[in-house]
mmCIF file of C-alpha atoms and ligand atoms in Angstrom:
data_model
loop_
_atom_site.group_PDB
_atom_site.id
_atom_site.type_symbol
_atom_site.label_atom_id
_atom_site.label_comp_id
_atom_site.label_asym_id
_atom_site.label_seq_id
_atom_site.Cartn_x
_atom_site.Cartn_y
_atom_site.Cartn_z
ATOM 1 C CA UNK A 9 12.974 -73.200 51.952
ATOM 2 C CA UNK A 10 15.682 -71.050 53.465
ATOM 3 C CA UNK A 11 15.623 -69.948 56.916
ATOM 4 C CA UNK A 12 15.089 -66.318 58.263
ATOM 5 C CA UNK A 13 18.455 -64.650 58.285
ATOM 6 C CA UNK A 14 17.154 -62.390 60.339
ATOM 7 C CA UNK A 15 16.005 -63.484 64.405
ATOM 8 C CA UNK A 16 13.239 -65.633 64.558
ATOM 9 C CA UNK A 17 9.473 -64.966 65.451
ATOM 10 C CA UNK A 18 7.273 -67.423 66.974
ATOM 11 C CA UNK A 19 5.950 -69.814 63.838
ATOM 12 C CA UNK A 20 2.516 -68.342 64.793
ATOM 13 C CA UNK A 21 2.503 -64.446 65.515
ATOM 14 C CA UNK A 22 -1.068 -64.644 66.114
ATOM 15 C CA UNK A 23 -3.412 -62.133 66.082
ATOM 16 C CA UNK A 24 -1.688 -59.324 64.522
ATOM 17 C CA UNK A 25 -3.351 -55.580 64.757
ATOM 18 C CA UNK A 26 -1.788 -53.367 62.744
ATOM 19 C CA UNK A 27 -2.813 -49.667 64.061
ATOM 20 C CA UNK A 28 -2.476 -45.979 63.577
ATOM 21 C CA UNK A 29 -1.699 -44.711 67.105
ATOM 22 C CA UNK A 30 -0.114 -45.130 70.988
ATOM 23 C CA UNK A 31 -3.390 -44.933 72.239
ATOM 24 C CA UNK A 32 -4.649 -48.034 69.887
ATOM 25 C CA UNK A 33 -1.604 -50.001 70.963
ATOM 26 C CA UNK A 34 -2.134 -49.098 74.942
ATOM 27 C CA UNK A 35 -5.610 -50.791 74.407
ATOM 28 C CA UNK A 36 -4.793 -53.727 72.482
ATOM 29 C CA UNK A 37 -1.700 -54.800 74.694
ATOM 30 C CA UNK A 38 -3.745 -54.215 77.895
ATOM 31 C CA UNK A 39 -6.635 -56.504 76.430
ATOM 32 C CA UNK A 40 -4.376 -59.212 75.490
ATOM 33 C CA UNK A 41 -2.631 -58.459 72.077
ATOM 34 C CA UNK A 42 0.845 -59.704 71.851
ATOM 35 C CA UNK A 43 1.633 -59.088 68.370
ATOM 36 C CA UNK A 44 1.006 -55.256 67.016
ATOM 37 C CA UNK A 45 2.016 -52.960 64.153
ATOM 38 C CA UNK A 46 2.749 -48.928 64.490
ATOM 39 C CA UNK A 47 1.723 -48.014 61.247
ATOM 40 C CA UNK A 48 1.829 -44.103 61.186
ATOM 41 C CA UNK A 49 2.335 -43.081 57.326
ATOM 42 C CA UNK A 50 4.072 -39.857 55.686
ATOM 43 C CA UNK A 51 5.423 -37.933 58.313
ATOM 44 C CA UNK A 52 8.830 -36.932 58.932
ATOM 45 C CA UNK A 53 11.030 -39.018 61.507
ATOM 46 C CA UNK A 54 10.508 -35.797 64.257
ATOM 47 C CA UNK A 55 7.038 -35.986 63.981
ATOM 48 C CA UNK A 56 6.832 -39.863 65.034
ATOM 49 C CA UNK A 57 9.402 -40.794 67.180
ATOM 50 C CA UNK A 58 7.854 -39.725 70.439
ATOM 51 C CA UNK A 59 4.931 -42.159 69.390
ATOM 52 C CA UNK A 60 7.567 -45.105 68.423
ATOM 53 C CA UNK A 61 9.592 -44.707 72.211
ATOM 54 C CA UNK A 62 5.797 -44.633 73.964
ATOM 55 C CA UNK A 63 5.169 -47.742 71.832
ATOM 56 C CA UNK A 64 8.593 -49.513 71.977
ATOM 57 C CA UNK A 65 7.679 -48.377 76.470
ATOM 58 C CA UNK A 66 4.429 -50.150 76.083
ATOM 59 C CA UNK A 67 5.468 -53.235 74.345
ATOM 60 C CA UNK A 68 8.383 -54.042 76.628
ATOM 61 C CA UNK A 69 5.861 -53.819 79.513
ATOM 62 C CA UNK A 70 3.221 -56.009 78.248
ATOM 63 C CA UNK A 71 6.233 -58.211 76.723
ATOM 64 C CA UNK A 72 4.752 -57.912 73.609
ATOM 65 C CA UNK A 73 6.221 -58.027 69.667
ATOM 66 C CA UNK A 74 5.874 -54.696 68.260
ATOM 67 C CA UNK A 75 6.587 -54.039 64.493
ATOM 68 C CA UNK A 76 7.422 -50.230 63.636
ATOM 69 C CA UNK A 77 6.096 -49.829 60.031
ATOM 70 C CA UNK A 78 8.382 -47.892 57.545
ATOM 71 C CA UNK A 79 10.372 -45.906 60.757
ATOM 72 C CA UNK A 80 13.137 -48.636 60.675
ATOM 73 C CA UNK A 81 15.667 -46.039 61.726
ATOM 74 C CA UNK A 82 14.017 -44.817 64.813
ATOM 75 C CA UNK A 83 13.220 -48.826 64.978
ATOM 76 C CA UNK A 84 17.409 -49.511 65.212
ATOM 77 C CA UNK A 85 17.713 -46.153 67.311
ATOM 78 C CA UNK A 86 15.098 -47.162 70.278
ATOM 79 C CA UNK A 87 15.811 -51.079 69.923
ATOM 80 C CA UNK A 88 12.523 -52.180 68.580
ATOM 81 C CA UNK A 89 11.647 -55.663 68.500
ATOM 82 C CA UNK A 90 11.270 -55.608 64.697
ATOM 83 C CA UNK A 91 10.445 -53.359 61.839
ATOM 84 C CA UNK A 92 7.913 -54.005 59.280
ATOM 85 C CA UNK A 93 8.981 -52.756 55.044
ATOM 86 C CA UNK A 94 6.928 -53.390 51.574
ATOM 87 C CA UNK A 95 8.656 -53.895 48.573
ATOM 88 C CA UNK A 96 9.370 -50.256 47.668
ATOM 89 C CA UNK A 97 10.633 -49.731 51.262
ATOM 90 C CA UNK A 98 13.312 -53.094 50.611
ATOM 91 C CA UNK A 99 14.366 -50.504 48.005
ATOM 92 C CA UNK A 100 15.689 -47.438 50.145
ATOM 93 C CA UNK A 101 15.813 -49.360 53.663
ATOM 94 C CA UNK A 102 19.495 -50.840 54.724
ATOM 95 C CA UNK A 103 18.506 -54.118 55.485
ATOM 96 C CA UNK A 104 21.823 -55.124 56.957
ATOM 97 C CA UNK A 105 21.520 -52.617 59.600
ATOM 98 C CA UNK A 106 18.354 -53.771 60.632
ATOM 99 C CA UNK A 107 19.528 -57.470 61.085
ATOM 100 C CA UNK A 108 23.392 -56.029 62.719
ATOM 101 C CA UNK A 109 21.005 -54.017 65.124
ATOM 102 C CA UNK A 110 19.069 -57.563 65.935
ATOM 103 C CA UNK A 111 15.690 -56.515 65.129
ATOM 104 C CA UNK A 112 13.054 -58.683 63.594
ATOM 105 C CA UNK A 113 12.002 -57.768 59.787
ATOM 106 C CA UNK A 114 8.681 -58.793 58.229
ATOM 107 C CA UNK A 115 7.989 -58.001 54.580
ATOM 108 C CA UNK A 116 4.963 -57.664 52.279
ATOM 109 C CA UNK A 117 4.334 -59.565 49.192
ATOM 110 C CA UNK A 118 1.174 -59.758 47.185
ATOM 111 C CA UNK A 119 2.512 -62.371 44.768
ATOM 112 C CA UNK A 120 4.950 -64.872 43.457
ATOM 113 C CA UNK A 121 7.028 -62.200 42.049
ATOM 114 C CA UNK A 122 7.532 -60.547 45.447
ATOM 115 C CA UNK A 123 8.004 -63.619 47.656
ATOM 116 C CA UNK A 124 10.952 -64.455 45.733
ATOM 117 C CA UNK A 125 12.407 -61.275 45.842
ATOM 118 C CA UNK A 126 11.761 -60.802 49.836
ATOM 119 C CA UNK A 127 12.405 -64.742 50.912
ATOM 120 C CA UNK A 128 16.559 -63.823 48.987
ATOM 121 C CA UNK A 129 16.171 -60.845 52.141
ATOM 122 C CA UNK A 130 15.361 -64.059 54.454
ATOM 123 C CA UNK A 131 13.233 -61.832 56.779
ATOM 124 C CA UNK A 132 11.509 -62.916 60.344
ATOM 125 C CA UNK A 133 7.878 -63.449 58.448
ATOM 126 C CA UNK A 134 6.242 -62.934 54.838
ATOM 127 C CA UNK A 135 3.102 -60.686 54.663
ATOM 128 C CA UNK A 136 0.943 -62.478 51.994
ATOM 129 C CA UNK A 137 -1.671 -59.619 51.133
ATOM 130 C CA UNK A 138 -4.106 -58.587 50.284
ATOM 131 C CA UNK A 139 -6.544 -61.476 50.426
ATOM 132 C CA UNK A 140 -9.441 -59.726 49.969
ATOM 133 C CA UNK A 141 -10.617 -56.291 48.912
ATOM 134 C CA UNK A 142 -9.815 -54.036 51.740
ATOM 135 C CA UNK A 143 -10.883 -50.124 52.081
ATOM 136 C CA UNK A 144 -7.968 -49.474 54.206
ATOM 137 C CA UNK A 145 -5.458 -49.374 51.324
ATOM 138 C CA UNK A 146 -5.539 -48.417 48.224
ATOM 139 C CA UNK A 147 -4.224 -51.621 46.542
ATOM 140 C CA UNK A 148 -2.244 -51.454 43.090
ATOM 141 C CA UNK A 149 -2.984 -55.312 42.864
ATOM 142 C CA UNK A 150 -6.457 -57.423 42.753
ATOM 143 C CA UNK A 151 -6.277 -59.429 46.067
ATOM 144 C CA UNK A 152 -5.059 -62.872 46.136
ATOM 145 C CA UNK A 153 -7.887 -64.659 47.894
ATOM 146 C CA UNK A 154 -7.909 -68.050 49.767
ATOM 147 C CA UNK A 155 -6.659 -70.466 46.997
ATOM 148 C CA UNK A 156 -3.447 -68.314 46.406
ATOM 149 C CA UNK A 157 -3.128 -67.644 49.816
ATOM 150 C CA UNK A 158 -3.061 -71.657 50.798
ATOM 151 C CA UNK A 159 -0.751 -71.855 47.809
ATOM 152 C CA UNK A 160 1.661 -69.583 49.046
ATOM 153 C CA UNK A 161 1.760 -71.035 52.546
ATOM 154 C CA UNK A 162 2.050 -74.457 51.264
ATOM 155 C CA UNK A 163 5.697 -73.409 49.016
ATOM 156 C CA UNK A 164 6.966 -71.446 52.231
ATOM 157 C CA UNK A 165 6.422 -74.995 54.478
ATOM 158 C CA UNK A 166 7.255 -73.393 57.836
ATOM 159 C CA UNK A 167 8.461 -70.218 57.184
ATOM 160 C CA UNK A 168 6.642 -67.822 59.558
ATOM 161 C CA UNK A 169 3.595 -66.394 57.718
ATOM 162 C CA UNK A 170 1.161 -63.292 58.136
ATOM 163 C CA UNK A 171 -2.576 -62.837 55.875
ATOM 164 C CA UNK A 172 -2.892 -59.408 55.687
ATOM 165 C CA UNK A 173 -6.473 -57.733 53.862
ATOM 166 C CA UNK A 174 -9.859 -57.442 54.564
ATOM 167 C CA UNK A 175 -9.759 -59.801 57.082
ATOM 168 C CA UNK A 176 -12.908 -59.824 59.203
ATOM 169 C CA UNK A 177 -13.568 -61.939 61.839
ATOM 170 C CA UNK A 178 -16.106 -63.995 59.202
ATOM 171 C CA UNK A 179 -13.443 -64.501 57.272
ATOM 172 C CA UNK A 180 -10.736 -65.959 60.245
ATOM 173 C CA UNK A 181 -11.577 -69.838 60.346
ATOM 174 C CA UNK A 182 -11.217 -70.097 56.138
ATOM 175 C CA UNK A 183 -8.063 -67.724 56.463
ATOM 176 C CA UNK A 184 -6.726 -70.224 59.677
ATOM 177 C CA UNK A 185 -7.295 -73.143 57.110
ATOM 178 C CA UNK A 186 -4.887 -71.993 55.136
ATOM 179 C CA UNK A 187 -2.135 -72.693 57.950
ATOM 180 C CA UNK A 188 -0.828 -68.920 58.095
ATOM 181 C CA UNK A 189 0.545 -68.541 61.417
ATOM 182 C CA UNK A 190 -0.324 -64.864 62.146
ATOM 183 C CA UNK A 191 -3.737 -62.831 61.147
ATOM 184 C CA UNK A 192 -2.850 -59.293 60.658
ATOM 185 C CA UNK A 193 -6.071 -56.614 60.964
ATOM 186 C CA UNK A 194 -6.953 -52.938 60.985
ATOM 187 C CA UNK A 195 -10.220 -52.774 60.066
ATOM 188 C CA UNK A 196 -11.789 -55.265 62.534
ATOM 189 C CA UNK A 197 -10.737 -53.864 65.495
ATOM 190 C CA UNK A 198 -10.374 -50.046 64.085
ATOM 191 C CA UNK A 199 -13.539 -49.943 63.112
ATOM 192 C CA UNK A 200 -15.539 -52.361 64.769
ATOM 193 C CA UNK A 201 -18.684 -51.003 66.498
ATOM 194 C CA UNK A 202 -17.213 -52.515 70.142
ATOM 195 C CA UNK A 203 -13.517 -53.106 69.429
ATOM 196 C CA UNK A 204 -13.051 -54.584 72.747
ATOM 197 C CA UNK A 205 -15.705 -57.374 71.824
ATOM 198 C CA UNK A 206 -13.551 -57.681 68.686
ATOM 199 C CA UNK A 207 -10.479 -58.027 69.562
ATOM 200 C CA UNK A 208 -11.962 -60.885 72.654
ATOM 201 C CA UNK A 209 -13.220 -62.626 69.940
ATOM 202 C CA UNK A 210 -10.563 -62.691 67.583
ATOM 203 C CA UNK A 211 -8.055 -63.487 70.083
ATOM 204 C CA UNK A 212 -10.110 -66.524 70.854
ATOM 205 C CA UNK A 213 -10.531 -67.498 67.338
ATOM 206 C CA UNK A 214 -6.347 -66.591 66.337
ATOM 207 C CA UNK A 215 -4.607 -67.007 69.385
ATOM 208 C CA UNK A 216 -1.889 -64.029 71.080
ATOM 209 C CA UNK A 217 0.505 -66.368 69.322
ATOM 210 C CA UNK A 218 3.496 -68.626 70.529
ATOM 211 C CA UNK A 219 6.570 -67.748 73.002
HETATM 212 C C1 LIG B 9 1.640 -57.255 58.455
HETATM 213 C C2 LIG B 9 1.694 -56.250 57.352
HETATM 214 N N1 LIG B 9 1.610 -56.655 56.076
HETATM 215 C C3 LIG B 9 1.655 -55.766 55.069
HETATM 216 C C4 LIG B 9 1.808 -54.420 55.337
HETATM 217 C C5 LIG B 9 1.916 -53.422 54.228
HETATM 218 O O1 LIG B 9 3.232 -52.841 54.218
HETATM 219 P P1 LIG B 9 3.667 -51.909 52.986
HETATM 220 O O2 LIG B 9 3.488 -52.691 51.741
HETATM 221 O O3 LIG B 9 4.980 -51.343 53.258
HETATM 222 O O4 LIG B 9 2.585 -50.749 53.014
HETATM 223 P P2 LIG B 9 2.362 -49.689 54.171
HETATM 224 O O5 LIG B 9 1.765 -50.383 55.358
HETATM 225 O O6 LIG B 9 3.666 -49.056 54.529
HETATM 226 O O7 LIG B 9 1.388 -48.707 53.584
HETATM 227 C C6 LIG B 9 1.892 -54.031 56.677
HETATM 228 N N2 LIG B 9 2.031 -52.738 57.029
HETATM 229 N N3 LIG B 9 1.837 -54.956 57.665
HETATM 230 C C1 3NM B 10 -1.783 -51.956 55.423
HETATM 231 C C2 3NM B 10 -2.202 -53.018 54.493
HETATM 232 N N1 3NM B 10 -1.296 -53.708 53.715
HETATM 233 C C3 3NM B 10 -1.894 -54.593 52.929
HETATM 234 C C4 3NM B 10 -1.175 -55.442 51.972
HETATM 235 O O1 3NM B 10 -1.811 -56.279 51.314
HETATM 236 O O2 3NM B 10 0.040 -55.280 51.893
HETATM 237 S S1 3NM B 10 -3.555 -54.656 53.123
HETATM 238 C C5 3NM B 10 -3.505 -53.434 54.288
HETATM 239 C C6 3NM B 10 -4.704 -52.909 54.988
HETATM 240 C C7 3NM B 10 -5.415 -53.947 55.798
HETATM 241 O O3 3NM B 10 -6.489 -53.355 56.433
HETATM 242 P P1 3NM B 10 -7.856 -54.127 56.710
HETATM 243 O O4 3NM B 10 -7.580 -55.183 57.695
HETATM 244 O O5 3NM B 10 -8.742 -53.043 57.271
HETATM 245 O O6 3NM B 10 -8.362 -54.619 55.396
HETATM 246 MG MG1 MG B 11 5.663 -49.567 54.080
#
């Protein structure tokens, strides 16, 4: 397997929240997140990039690896530490001026199809999604599940992984079997009844990932 073109990431991200607000990541980096997504969708670059600087603030305070979702020109502009695209963002995105600019990419695939096309971009991390149904997204695919999912890691040896999909905190050890190196949630936490008491336990059962 080739390696990331673009700079590394920790083999392990960790615990990965993915979430839809400043205030969400202010929490999670304050109780111990060190890996986090801003995923605001389908507004225009005006309307968001107060929210990505206030992010990009928090996460060089806490240290921590935030991924701006879609935004990966406000991303370049405010020196993010990476940028997270899908497939149909690979398409309109200028991938070369997110590596000149030295920021981390991660990229979603949901099967083999995908991962070929995104591992000849040579990004920071594969998403490997959705593993099981999620309500979160609505998914054009059927999810992979945990055989596919072990599959997948297994070809891409120790290129840096993340499960993405209806990942509850049930569901962690079998995902953590697989060997993925980062666990990427909205749901749990989002929506959890006490997301502090979430995000404590799946930070125990994950890890904040490596330095
Ligand atoms: C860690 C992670 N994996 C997958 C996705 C999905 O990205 P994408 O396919 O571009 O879809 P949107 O999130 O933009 O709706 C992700 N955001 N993060
Ligand atoms: C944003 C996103 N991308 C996915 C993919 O498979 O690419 S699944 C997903 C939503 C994940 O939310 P939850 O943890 O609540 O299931
Ligand atoms: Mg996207």
């Amino acid at each position: 397997m080739n390696k990331p073109a673009f700079p590394t990431v920790p083999q392990r991200l960790g615990l990965y929240p993915v979430v839809d607000s400043v205030e969400w990541i202010e929490r999670l980096l304050g109780a111990g997140v060190r890996t986090i997504q801003l995923r605001i969708k389908d507004k225009h670059d005006d309307d968001v990039e107060g929210d990505i600087v206030a992010a990009i603030k928090l996460s060089q305070q806490y240290q921590a690896r935030l991924f701006i979702n879609d935004y990966w020109r406000l991303a370049i502009k405010h020196r993010a530490y990476g940028v997270h695209l899908g497939q149909e963002d690979m398409d309109v995105a200028n991938l070369d001026a997110i590596r000149d600019a030295g920021l981390r990419l991660g990229l979603s695939t949901h099967d083999n199809m995908e991962m070929d096309r995104a591992l000849m971009a040579r990004p920071s991390y594969i998403a490997l999604g959705h593993v099981f149904p999620t309500n979160t997204k609505q998914m054009p695919s059927a999810p992979q599940g945990l055989a596919q999912l072990a599959a997948h890691i297994k070809t891409l040896g120790d290129y840096p992984t993340v499960a993405i999909g209806g990942i509850s905190i049930e569901r962690v050890p079998s995902v953590l079997k697989t060997g993925v190196g980062g666990v990427a949630v909205v749901s749990a936490i989002t929506q959890a009844a006490d997301w502090r008491a979430a995000t404590v336990q799946l930070l125990e059962l994950v890890g904040a990932g490596d330095e």
